[in-house]
CSV table of C-alpha atoms in Angstrom, one decimal:
chain,number,residue,atom,x,y,z
A,1,UNK,CA,137.0,23.3,114.4
A,2,UNK,CA,133.8,24.1,116.3
A,3,UNK,CA,132.0,27.4,115.7
A,4,UNK,CA,130.0,28.9,118.6
A,5,UNK,CA,129.2,32.1,116.7
A,6,UNK,CA,127.8,32.6,113.3
A,7,UNK,CA,130.5,35.1,112.3
A,8,UNK,CA,134.2,35.3,113.0
A,9,UNK,CA,133.9,38.9,114.5
A,10,UNK,CA,131.1,40.4,116.5
A,11,UNK,CA,130.7,43.5,114.1
A,12,UNK,CA,129.5,41.2,111.4
A,13,UNK,CA,126.9,39.7,113.7
A,14,UNK,CA,125.6,43.1,114.7
A,15,UNK,CA,125.4,44.1,111.0
A,16,UNK,CA,123.4,40.8,110.4
A,17,UNK,CA,121.0,41.7,113.1
A,18,UNK,CA,120.6,45.1,111.4
A,19,UNK,CA,119.7,43.4,108.2
A,20,UNK,CA,117.2,41.2,109.9
A,21,UNK,CA,115.5,44.2,111.6
A,22,UNK,CA,115.2,45.9,108.2
A,23,UNK,CA,113.7,42.8,106.7
A,24,UNK,CA,111.4,41.8,109.5
A,25,UNK,CA,108.3,44.1,108.8
A,26,UNK,CA,108.1,42.8,105.2
A,27,UNK,CA,108.7,39.2,106.2
A,28,UNK,CA,106.0,39.5,108.9
A,29,UNK,CA,103.6,41.1,106.4
A,30,UNK,CA,104.0,38.4,103.8
A,31,UNK,CA,103.8,35.5,106.3
A,32,UNK,CA,101.0,36.8,108.6
A,33,UNK,CA,98.8,39.0,106.5
A,34,UNK,CA,98.5,36.5,103.6
A,35,UNK,CA,97.1,33.7,105.9
A,36,UNK,CA,93.4,34.2,105.0
A,37,UNK,CA,94.4,33.4,101.4
A,38,UNK,CA,96.3,30.2,102.2
A,39,UNK,CA,94.0,28.3,104.5
A,40,UNK,CA,94.6,24.8,105.8
A,41,UNK,CA,92.0,22.1,105.6
A,42,UNK,CA,91.1,22.6,109.3
A,43,UNK,CA,90.1,26.2,108.7
A,44,UNK,CA,86.6,27.3,107.5
A,45,UNK,CA,86.7,29.4,104.3
A,46,UNK,CA,83.3,30.9,105.3
A,47,UNK,CA,84.2,31.8,108.8
A,48,UNK,CA,83.2,35.4,109.5
A,49,UNK,CA,86.6,36.3,110.9
A,50,UNK,CA,88.4,34.9,107.9
A,51,UNK,CA,86.0,36.8,105.5
A,52,UNK,CA,86.7,40.1,107.4
A,53,UNK,CA,90.5,39.4,107.2
A,54,UNK,CA,90.2,38.9,103.4
A,55,UNK,CA,88.7,42.3,103.1
A,56,UNK,CA,90.9,44.2,105.6
A,57,UNK,CA,94.3,42.6,105.0
A,58,UNK,CA,95.0,43.5,101.3
A,59,UNK,CA,95.1,47.3,101.9
A,60,UNK,CA,97.3,46.7,104.9
A,61,UNK,CA,99.7,44.6,102.8
A,62,UNK,CA,100.0,47.3,100.3
A,63,UNK,CA,100.5,49.9,103.0
A,64,UNK,CA,103.1,48.0,104.9
A,65,UNK,CA,105.0,47.0,101.8
A,66,UNK,CA,105.0,50.7,100.6
A,67,UNK,CA,106.4,51.9,104.0
A,68,UNK,CA,108.9,49.1,104.7
A,69,UNK,CA,109.8,48.1,101.2
A,70,UNK,CA,112.9,50.3,100.7
A,71,UNK,CA,114.5,49.4,104.1
A,72,UNK,CA,113.9,45.8,103.2
A,73,UNK,CA,115.8,46.1,100.0
A,74,UNK,CA,118.7,47.5,101.9
A,75,UNK,CA,118.3,44.6,104.4
A,76,UNK,CA,118.4,42.0,101.6
A,77,UNK,CA,121.6,43.4,100.0
A,78,UNK,CA,123.3,43.6,103.4
A,79,UNK,CA,122.2,40.1,104.4
A,80,UNK,CA,123.5,38.6,101.1
A,81,UNK,CA,126.9,40.2,101.5
A,82,UNK,CA,127.2,39.1,105.1
A,83,UNK,CA,126.3,35.5,104.3
A,84,UNK,CA,129.5,35.3,102.4
A,85,UNK,CA,131.3,35.5,105.7
A,86,UNK,CA,128.9,33.4,107.7
A,87,UNK,CA,130.0,30.0,109.2
A,88,UNK,CA,128.4,26.8,108.1
A,89,UNK,CA,126.8,26.1,111.5
A,90,UNK,CA,126.6,27.3,115.1
A,91,UNK,CA,127.2,25.1,118.2
A,92,UNK,CA,125.0,26.1,121.2
A,93,UNK,CA,126.1,24.9,124.6
A,94,UNK,CA,123.6,25.4,127.5
A,95,UNK,CA,125.1,28.3,129.5
A,96,UNK,CA,124.9,26.6,132.8
A,97,UNK,CA,127.1,23.8,131.5
A,98,UNK,CA,130.9,24.1,131.5
A,99,UNK,CA,132.4,20.9,130.1
A,100,UNK,CA,136.0,20.2,131.2
A,101,UNK,CA,138.8,19.6,128.7
A,102,UNK,CA,139.6,16.1,127.5
A,103,UNK,CA,142.7,15.9,129.8
A,104,UNK,CA,140.7,17.0,132.8
A,105,UNK,CA,138.2,14.3,132.1
A,106,UNK,CA,140.9,11.6,131.8
A,107,UNK,CA,142.3,12.7,135.1
A,108,UNK,CA,139.0,12.5,136.9
A,109,UNK,CA,137.1,9.6,135.5
A,110,UNK,CA,137.6,6.1,134.2
A,111,UNK,CA,134.2,5.2,132.6
A,112,UNK,CA,130.7,6.5,132.3
A,113,UNK,CA,129.0,9.2,130.5
A,114,UNK,CA,129.5,12.7,131.9
A,115,UNK,CA,127.0,15.3,132.8
A,116,UNK,CA,127.9,18.4,130.8
A,117,UNK,CA,129.3,20.1,133.9
A,118,UNK,CA,131.9,17.4,134.1
A,119,UNK,CA,130.4,15.5,137.1
A,120,UNK,CA,129.6,11.8,136.8
A,121,UNK,CA,125.9,11.3,136.9
A,122,UNK,CA,124.3,8.0,137.7
A,123,UNK,CA,121.1,8.9,135.8
A,124,UNK,CA,123.1,9.6,132.7
A,125,UNK,CA,125.6,6.8,133.0
A,126,UNK,CA,125.3,4.2,130.3
A,127,UNK,CA,128.8,3.6,129.2
A,128,UNK,CA,129.2,0.1,130.6
A,129,UNK,CA,126.2,-1.1,128.6
A,130,UNK,CA,127.0,1.2,125.7
A,131,UNK,CA,123.3,1.6,124.8
A,132,UNK,CA,122.1,4.6,122.9
A,133,UNK,CA,118.9,5.9,121.3
A,134,UNK,CA,118.7,8.2,118.4
A,135,UNK,CA,115.7,9.8,116.7
A,136,UNK,CA,115.3,11.4,113.3
A,137,UNK,CA,112.3,13.7,112.4
A,138,UNK,CA,111.3,16.1,109.7
A,139,UNK,CA,109.4,19.0,111.3
A,140,UNK,CA,108.4,21.3,108.3
A,141,UNK,CA,109.3,24.5,110.2
A,142,UNK,CA,109.1,26.7,107.1
A,143,UNK,CA,108.1,30.3,107.1
A,144,UNK,CA,104.4,30.5,107.8
A,145,UNK,CA,103.3,31.1,104.2
A,146,UNK,CA,105.2,28.1,102.9
A,147,UNK,CA,104.1,25.9,105.9
A,148,UNK,CA,100.5,26.7,105.0
A,149,UNK,CA,101.0,25.5,101.5
A,150,UNK,CA,102.0,22.2,103.1
A,151,UNK,CA,98.8,22.3,105.2
A,152,UNK,CA,100.7,23.0,108.4
A,153,UNK,CA,99.7,26.4,109.7
A,154,UNK,CA,100.8,28.2,113.0
A,155,UNK,CA,104.5,27.4,112.7
A,156,UNK,CA,105.3,29.6,115.7
A,157,UNK,CA,103.1,27.5,117.9
A,158,UNK,CA,104.2,24.2,116.3
A,159,UNK,CA,107.9,24.9,116.9
A,160,UNK,CA,107.4,25.4,120.6
A,161,UNK,CA,105.0,22.5,120.9
A,162,UNK,CA,107.3,20.1,119.2
A,163,UNK,CA,110.1,20.9,121.6
A,164,UNK,CA,107.8,20.7,124.6
A,165,UNK,CA,106.5,17.2,123.7
A,166,UNK,CA,110.0,15.8,123.1
A,167,UNK,CA,111.2,17.3,126.4
A,168,UNK,CA,108.2,16.2,128.4
A,169,UNK,CA,108.8,12.6,127.3
A,170,UNK,CA,112.4,12.8,128.4
A,171,UNK,CA,111.3,13.9,131.9
A,172,UNK,CA,108.1,12.2,132.6
A,173,UNK,CA,107.4,9.3,130.2
A,174,UNK,CA,108.4,5.9,131.5
A,175,UNK,CA,111.1,4.4,129.4
A,176,UNK,CA,109.5,3.0,126.3
A,177,UNK,CA,111.5,-0.2,126.6
A,178,UNK,CA,108.7,-1.6,128.7
A,179,UNK,CA,106.3,-1.2,125.8
A,180,UNK,CA,108.8,-2.3,123.3
A,181,UNK,CA,109.6,-5.5,125.2
A,182,UNK,CA,106.1,-6.8,124.6
A,183,UNK,CA,107.3,-7.2,121.0
A,184,UNK,CA,109.8,-9.9,121.8
A,185,UNK,CA,112.9,-10.1,119.6
A,186,UNK,CA,113.1,-12.9,117.2
A,187,UNK,CA,116.1,-15.2,117.0
A,188,UNK,CA,117.2,-17.1,113.9
A,189,UNK,CA,120.1,-19.3,113.3
A,190,UNK,CA,122.6,-18.9,110.5
A,191,UNK,CA,124.8,-21.9,109.5
A,192,UNK,CA,128.5,-21.2,109.6
A,193,UNK,CA,131.1,-23.1,107.6
A,194,UNK,CA,134.0,-22.9,110.1
A,195,UNK,CA,132.1,-22.2,113.4
A,196,UNK,CA,129.1,-23.5,115.1
A,197,UNK,CA,125.7,-21.9,114.3
A,198,UNK,CA,125.5,-18.3,115.2
A,199,UNK,CA,122.3,-16.9,116.6
A,200,UNK,CA,121.2,-13.5,115.1
A,201,UNK,CA,118.8,-11.5,117.1
A,202,UNK,CA,116.4,-9.3,115.1
A,203,UNK,CA,115.5,-5.9,116.5
A,204,UNK,CA,112.3,-5.4,118.4
A,205,UNK,CA,109.9,-3.0,116.7
A,206,UNK,CA,106.7,-1.1,117.6
A,207,UNK,CA,104.7,2.1,117.1
A,208,UNK,CA,105.0,4.4,120.1
A,209,UNK,CA,102.8,7.3,121.2
A,210,UNK,CA,105.7,8.8,123.1
A,211,UNK,CA,109.4,9.3,122.5
A,212,UNK,CA,111.7,6.9,124.4
A,213,UNK,CA,114.7,8.3,126.3
A,214,UNK,CA,116.8,9.9,123.7
A,215,UNK,CA,120.5,10.5,123.5
A,216,UNK,CA,120.6,12.2,120.1
A,217,UNK,CA,117.9,14.0,118.0
A,218,UNK,CA,118.5,14.7,114.3
A,219,UNK,CA,116.0,17.1,112.8
A,220,UNK,CA,115.2,18.2,109.2
A,221,UNK,CA,113.3,21.3,107.9
A,222,UNK,CA,114.1,23.6,110.8
A,223,UNK,CA,114.4,26.2,108.1
A,224,UNK,CA,113.0,29.3,109.7
A,225,UNK,CA,115.6,30.8,112.1
A,226,UNK,CA,113.1,32.4,114.5
A,227,UNK,CA,111.2,29.2,114.9
A,228,UNK,CA,114.3,27.0,115.2
A,229,UNK,CA,115.4,29.2,118.1
A,230,UNK,CA,112.1,28.6,119.9
A,231,UNK,CA,112.5,24.8,119.3
A,232,UNK,CA,116.1,25.0,120.5
A,233,UNK,CA,115.2,26.8,123.7
A,234,UNK,CA,113.0,23.9,124.6
A,235,UNK,CA,115.4,21.2,123.6
A,236,UNK,CA,118.2,22.8,125.7
A,237,UNK,CA,116.3,21.7,128.8
A,238,UNK,CA,117.4,18.2,128.1
A,239,UNK,CA,120.2,18.4,125.4
A,240,UNK,CA,123.2,20.5,126.4
A,241,UNK,CA,124.8,20.5,122.9
A,242,UNK,CA,122.9,21.6,119.8
A,243,UNK,CA,124.1,22.3,116.3
A,244,UNK,CA,121.7,24.7,114.5
A,245,UNK,CA,121.5,27.3,111.7
A,246,UNK,CA,123.3,24.8,109.5
A,247,UNK,CA,124.1,25.6,105.9
A,248,UNK,CA,126.1,27.6,103.4
A,249,UNK,CA,124.3,30.6,101.8
A,250,UNK,CA,125.4,32.1,98.5
A,251,UNK,CA,124.1,32.6,95.0
A,252,UNK,CA,125.1,29.2,93.7
A,253,UNK,CA,124.1,27.0,96.6
A,254,UNK,CA,120.7,28.3,97.6
A,255,UNK,CA,120.2,31.7,95.8
A,256,UNK,CA,120.6,33.4,99.2
A,257,UNK,CA,117.4,31.8,100.5
A,258,UNK,CA,116.9,29.0,103.1
A,259,UNK,CA,119.6,27.2,105.0
A,260,UNK,CA,119.9,23.3,105.2
A,261,UNK,CA,117.2,23.0,107.8
A,262,UNK,CA,119.3,20.5,109.7
A,263,UNK,CA,119.7,20.5,113.5
A,264,UNK,CA,121.3,18.0,115.9
A,265,UNK,CA,120.7,17.9,119.6
A,266,UNK,CA,123.0,15.8,121.8
A,267,UNK,CA,123.3,14.7,125.5
A,268,UNK,CA,127.0,14.0,124.7
A,269,UNK,CA,129.7,16.6,124.1
A,270,UNK,CA,130.2,17.4,120.5
A,271,UNK,CA,133.9,17.3,119.6
A,272,UNK,CA,133.9,18.2,116.0
A,273,UNK,CA,131.4,19.1,113.2
A,274,UNK,CA,131.3,20.1,109.6
A,275,UNK,CA,128.8,20.6,106.8
A,276,UNK,CA,128.9,20.3,103.1
A,277,UNK,CA,126.1,21.4,100.7
A,278,UNK,CA,125.2,19.1,97.8
A,279,UNK,CA,126.6,20.1,94.4
A,280,UNK,CA,123.5,19.0,92.5
A,281,UNK,CA,119.9,20.0,93.1
A,282,UNK,CA,116.9,21.3,91.1
A,283,UNK,CA,113.4,22.7,91.3
A,284,UNK,CA,112.5,24.0,94.8
A,285,UNK,CA,115.6,22.5,96.3
A,286,UNK,CA,117.7,25.1,94.5
A,287,UNK,CA,116.5,27.6,97.1
A,288,UNK,CA,117.7,25.7,100.2
A,289,UNK,CA,121.2,24.6,101.2
A,290,UNK,CA,120.5,20.9,101.5
A,291,UNK,CA,123.6,18.9,102.4
A,292,UNK,CA,125.2,16.6,105.0
A,293,UNK,CA,125.8,17.6,108.7
A,294,UNK,CA,128.8,15.6,110.1
A,295,UNK,CA,129.3,15.3,113.8
A,296,UNK,CA,131.7,13.5,116.2
A,297,UNK,CA,130.6,13.1,119.8
A,298,UNK,CA,132.5,12.0,122.9
A,299,UNK,CA,130.8,9.1,124.7
A,300,UNK,CA,133.3,8.4,127.5
A,301,UNK,CA,137.0,9.0,128.4
A,302,UNK,CA,139.6,6.9,130.2
A,303,UNK,CA,143.2,7.6,130.9
A,304,UNK,CA,144.3,5.9,127.7
A,305,UNK,CA,141.5,6.4,125.2
A,306,UNK,CA,138.2,8.1,124.2
A,307,UNK,CA,135.1,6.4,123.1
A,308,UNK,CA,133.5,8.4,120.3
A,309,UNK,CA,130.6,8.2,117.9
A,310,UNK,CA,129.9,9.6,114.5
A,311,UNK,CA,126.4,10.9,113.5
A,312,UNK,CA,125.6,12.1,110.0
A,313,UNK,CA,122.3,13.7,109.2
A,314,UNK,CA,120.9,14.8,105.9
A,315,UNK,CA,117.9,15.9,103.8
A,316,UNK,CA,118.0,14.7,100.1
A,317,UNK,CA,116.4,16.1,96.9
A,318,UNK,CA,112.6,16.2,97.0
A,319,UNK,CA,110.4,15.1,94.1
A,320,UNK,CA,113.2,14.3,91.8
A,321,UNK,CA,111.0,12.5,89.3
A,322,UNK,CA,113.0,11.0,86.5
A,323,UNK,CA,116.2,12.9,87.4
A,324,UNK,CA,119.1,11.2,89.1
A,325,UNK,CA,120.0,13.9,91.7
A,326,UNK,CA,119.6,11.7,94.7
A,327,UNK,CA,122.0,9.1,93.4
A,328,UNK,CA,124.7,11.8,93.0
A,329,UNK,CA,124.0,13.1,96.5
A,330,UNK,CA,124.4,9.5,97.9
A,331,UNK,CA,127.8,9.4,96.2
A,332,UNK,CA,128.8,12.6,98.0
A,333,UNK,CA,127.6,11.2,101.3
A,334,UNK,CA,129.9,8.2,100.9
A,335,UNK,CA,132.8,10.5,100.0
A,336,UNK,CA,132.2,13.1,102.8
A,337,UNK,CA,131.6,10.6,105.6
A,338,UNK,CA,134.8,8.8,104.8
A,339,UNK,CA,136.8,12.0,104.6
A,340,UNK,CA,135.4,13.4,107.8
A,341,UNK,CA,136.2,10.3,109.8
A,342,UNK,CA,139.8,10.2,108.4
A,343,UNK,CA,140.4,13.8,109.3
A,344,UNK,CA,138.8,13.8,112.7
A,345,UNK,CA,139.7,10.4,114.2
A,346,UNK,CA,142.6,10.3,116.6
A,347,UNK,CA,145.0,7.5,117.6
A,348,UNK,CA,143.4,7.3,121.0
A,349,UNK,CA,139.8,7.1,119.7
A,350,UNK,CA,137.7,4.0,119.8
A,351,UNK,CA,134.8,4.4,117.4
A,352,UNK,CA,131.7,3.0,119.0
A,353,UNK,CA,129.2,3.8,116.2
A,354,UNK,CA,128.7,5.5,112.9
A,355,UNK,CA,125.1,6.4,112.2
A,356,UNK,CA,123.6,8.0,109.1
A,357,UNK,CA,120.0,9.3,109.3
A,358,UNK,CA,117.6,11.8,107.8
A,359,UNK,CA,114.9,12.4,105.2
A,360,UNK,CA,116.1,10.6,102.1
A,361,UNK,CA,113.0,11.4,100.0
A,362,UNK,CA,112.9,7.9,98.5
A,363,UNK,CA,111.5,4.6,99.8
A,364,UNK,CA,112.6,1.0,99.3
A,365,UNK,CA,109.7,-0.4,97.4
A,366,UNK,CA,108.3,2.2,95.0
A,367,UNK,CA,109.2,1.5,91.3
A,368,UNK,CA,110.5,5.1,90.7
A,369,UNK,CA,113.0,4.7,93.6
A,370,UNK,CA,114.6,1.4,92.5
A,371,UNK,CA,117.9,3.0,91.4
A,372,UNK,CA,118.3,4.6,94.8
A,373,UNK,CA,117.6,1.4,96.7
A,374,UNK,CA,120.4,-0.3,94.8
A,375,UNK,CA,122.9,2.4,95.4
A,376,UNK,CA,126.3,1.3,96.8
A,377,UNK,CA,125.6,3.3,100.0
A,378,UNK,CA,123.6,0.3,101.2
A,379,UNK,CA,126.7,-1.8,100.8
A,380,UNK,CA,128.3,0.4,103.4
A,381,UNK,CA,125.4,1.2,105.6
A,382,UNK,CA,122.8,-1.2,107.1
A,383,UNK,CA,119.1,-0.5,107.0
A,384,UNK,CA,117.4,-2.8,109.6
A,385,UNK,CA,114.0,-2.0,108.1
A,386,UNK,CA,114.6,-3.6,104.8
A,387,UNK,CA,115.2,-7.2,103.7
A,388,UNK,CA,116.6,-6.4,100.3
A,389,UNK,CA,116.1,-3.7,97.6
A,390,UNK,CA,112.4,-3.6,96.9
A,391,UNK,CA,111.4,-5.5,100.0
A,392,UNK,CA,110.9,-4.0,103.5
A,393,UNK,CA,110.3,-5.9,106.7
A,394,UNK,CA,106.6,-6.6,107.3
A,395,UNK,CA,106.5,-4.5,110.4
A,396,UNK,CA,107.6,-1.3,108.8
A,397,UNK,CA,105.2,1.6,108.0
A,398,UNK,CA,105.5,4.7,105.9
A,399,UNK,CA,106.7,8.0,107.3
A,400,UNK,CA,105.5,10.5,104.7
A,401,UNK,CA,101.9,11.6,105.5
A,402,UNK,CA,99.3,12.7,103.1
A,403,UNK,CA,99.2,16.5,103.6
A,404,UNK,CA,95.6,16.9,102.5
A,405,UNK,CA,94.4,14.6,105.4
A,406,UNK,CA,96.5,16.0,108.2
A,407,UNK,CA,93.7,17.5,110.1
A,408,UNK,CA,91.2,14.7,110.1
A,409,UNK,CA,90.0,13.7,113.6
A,410,UNK,CA,91.3,10.1,113.4
A,411,UNK,CA,95.0,11.3,113.4
A,412,UNK,CA,94.5,14.4,115.6
A,413,UNK,CA,96.1,12.6,118.6
A,414,UNK,CA,99.2,10.3,119.0
A,415,UNK,CA,96.8,7.5,120.0
A,416,UNK,CA,94.6,8.0,116.9
A,417,UNK,CA,97.6,8.2,114.6
A,418,UNK,CA,99.1,5.0,116.1
A,419,UNK,CA,95.7,3.2,115.4
A,420,UNK,CA,95.8,4.4,111.8
A,421,UNK,CA,99.4,3.2,111.3
A,422,UNK,CA,98.5,-0.3,112.6
A,423,UNK,CA,95.5,-0.7,110.2
A,424,UNK,CA,96.4,-1.1,106.5
A,425,UNK,CA,93.2,0.6,105.3
A,426,UNK,CA,93.5,3.6,107.6
A,427,UNK,CA,97.2,3.8,107.0
A,428,UNK,CA,96.6,4.1,103.2
A,429,UNK,CA,94.3,7.1,103.9
A,430,UNK,CA,96.9,9.0,106.0
A,431,UNK,CA,100.3,7.8,104.7
A,432,UNK,CA,101.6,7.8,101.1
A,433,UNK,CA,101.7,4.4,99.5
A,434,UNK,CA,104.9,2.6,98.5
A,435,UNK,CA,103.9,2.5,94.8
A,436,UNK,CA,105.2,5.9,93.5
A,437,UNK,CA,105.8,5.7,89.7
A,438,UNK,CA,106.6,9.3,88.7
A,439,UNK,CA,108.1,10.8,91.9
A,440,UNK,CA,106.6,14.2,91.2
A,441,UNK,CA,105.1,16.6,93.7
A,442,UNK,CA,101.7,16.2,92.1
A,443,UNK,CA,101.7,12.4,92.4
A,444,UNK,CA,103.1,12.3,96.0
A,445,UNK,CA,101.2,15.3,97.5
A,446,UNK,CA,98.0,15.5,95.5
A,447,UNK,CA,97.0,11.9,94.9
A,448,UNK,CA,93.8,11.2,96.8
A,449,UNK,CA,93.4,8.0,98.8
A,450,UNK,CA,91.3,5.2,97.3
A,451,UNK,CA,88.0,3.8,98.7
A,452,UNK,CA,88.4,1.2,101.4
A,453,UNK,CA,87.2,-1.7,99.0
A,454,UNK,CA,89.9,-0.7,96.5
A,455,UNK,CA,92.7,-0.7,99.1
A,456,UNK,CA,92.0,-4.3,99.9
A,457,UNK,CA,92.3,-5.4,96.3
A,458,UNK,CA,94.9,-3.1,94.9
A,459,UNK,CA,97.3,-1.8,97.6
A,460,UNK,CA,97.4,-4.3,100.5
A,461,UNK,CA,101.2,-4.9,100.1
A,462,UNK,CA,102.2,-1.3,99.8
A,463,UNK,CA,99.4,0.5,101.7
A,464,UNK,CA,100.9,3.5,103.5
A,465,UNK,CA,104.4,2.1,103.1
A,466,UNK,CA,106.4,5.1,101.8
A,467,UNK,CA,109.2,5.0,104.3
A,468,UNK,CA,111.5,7.9,103.5
A,469,UNK,CA,113.0,8.6,107.0
A,470,UNK,CA,116.0,6.5,107.7
A,471,UNK,CA,118.4,5.5,110.5
A,472,UNK,CA,121.3,3.5,109.1
A,473,UNK,CA,124.5,2.3,110.7
A,474,UNK,CA,127.9,1.6,109.1
A,475,UNK,CA,128.5,-2.1,108.6
A,476,UNK,CA,132.2,-2.0,109.4
A,477,UNK,CA,131.3,-0.6,112.8
A,478,UNK,CA,128.7,-3.2,113.8
A,479,UNK,CA,125.9,-2.5,116.2
A,480,UNK,CA,123.3,-4.7,117.9
A,481,UNK,CA,120.0,-2.9,117.1
A,482,UNK,CA,117.7,-3.6,120.0
A,483,UNK,CA,114.6,-1.6,118.9
A,484,UNK,CA,113.4,0.4,115.9
A,485,UNK,CA,110.3,2.4,116.5
A,486,UNK,CA,107.9,4.7,114.6
A,487,UNK,CA,106.7,7.5,116.9
A,488,UNK,CA,103.3,9.3,116.7
A,489,UNK,CA,104.0,11.8,119.4
A,490,UNK,CA,104.0,14.8,117.0
A,491,UNK,CA,100.6,14.2,115.5
A,492,UNK,CA,99.2,17.5,114.0
A,493,UNK,CA,102.6,19.1,114.3
A,494,UNK,CA,104.4,17.7,111.3
A,495,UNK,CA,103.7,15.7,108.1
A,496,UNK,CA,106.3,13.0,108.9
A,497,UNK,CA,106.4,10.1,111.3
A,498,UNK,CA,109.6,10.3,113.4
A,499,UNK,CA,111.7,7.2,113.8
A,500,UNK,CA,113.9,6.1,116.6
A,501,UNK,CA,116.6,3.4,117.0
A,502,UNK,CA,118.0,1.9,120.2
A,503,UNK,CA,121.3,0.1,119.7
A,504,UNK,CA,124.5,-1.0,121.5
A,505,UNK,CA,128.0,-1.5,120.4
A,506,UNK,CA,129.2,-5.0,119.5
A,507,UNK,CA,132.8,-4.1,120.1
């Protein structure tokens, strides 16, 4: 079942708005008036304006909390009660689009992707080639106070700017395939026992300063509801169907705090969706509803069958250290994806692809992550970026950036960040290395980069190689991956490197 409203009846929605209004003054005070005390590395501690704010803001904080504290307590209680009735996600469909029913589609078309208003559109039509591009990106859209702790201030501006850059690339950027094609695909031959040699084409790969034409965008850490709405308003200019405000909120799942942070934007109609929160988490993840968002999309319709795709996106436990939380979450992914497909697939469906993506919070080469890299999930899903457990393709780069270096001039532009990713020494300075031993927040976020001379001797094989953002495809639904790219378009707007994958069906 698809939910287009957060609550089953409008009265509950109005009551939820009331709770948010009661909470807003306190939330604003905490997020905005504490900014002088949580400065990013790009802000000058001795700037006169900041000094004045440090003097003026504390009395204002006390005053506002005294005035609005009691209404906020009422808002918190009401909000917690209402969350018990809140649905696990909301599907937003651009208001100008009115997709026809499945039967109407079958009566009017034979092949081709539909425009959301039901008309065939030559610009959108790709069904004959069955080529699709998907992107996964972690955006760190936390409440302002928490974003500043991650050295990413001005979340309000960032949320709008991220959406704007993605949309601009869809309208104006020439298809990145021209750039990618300069990295020619590599063919190798595998000997077969019963058949002649089979040629296997490895995917092209590159680092892009712009997003290619995208069909699906899977996002993580869109936690703040206000900021995610601003992002969504931009994305709707290109993507008619968006799943947002995903998560289950209660005392046991997230202590009535943050939702899952997951969002999915699609150019194709979403037919079905579901969300499950993970049963195990610890530390800071106890306060967010991390889990798996499961989606079924309609790719094309004919009189006799529907071509569909499955997209699963997730955000796993962060900084698990010596715990084994991630392994348990991977077990649940395998169980939930299988169950969702079994329950949602119909006799007339042809499954074109099954893709799993998101922020996995472990890489393929760090010693601490070895148990995760050998998980049975990788027997079911294929990772084109890795050769085997513990060994990535030479062309891969890390996707988790060093937060303390986010505002250095070298990576202040997409072009500068691309240059850094292509240079092992610069990459070490700006991206976490693939040599994590403890997996703690202190080791990953606070370890300072080495001097250039030490990088050459100690880290050349793992320099800036902590790749924690994945796009995988299910092996029993084989795909021909044409390109896999790392995108620097969101330089200064997030602490992750987005990834994209272009693929076609082999069916």
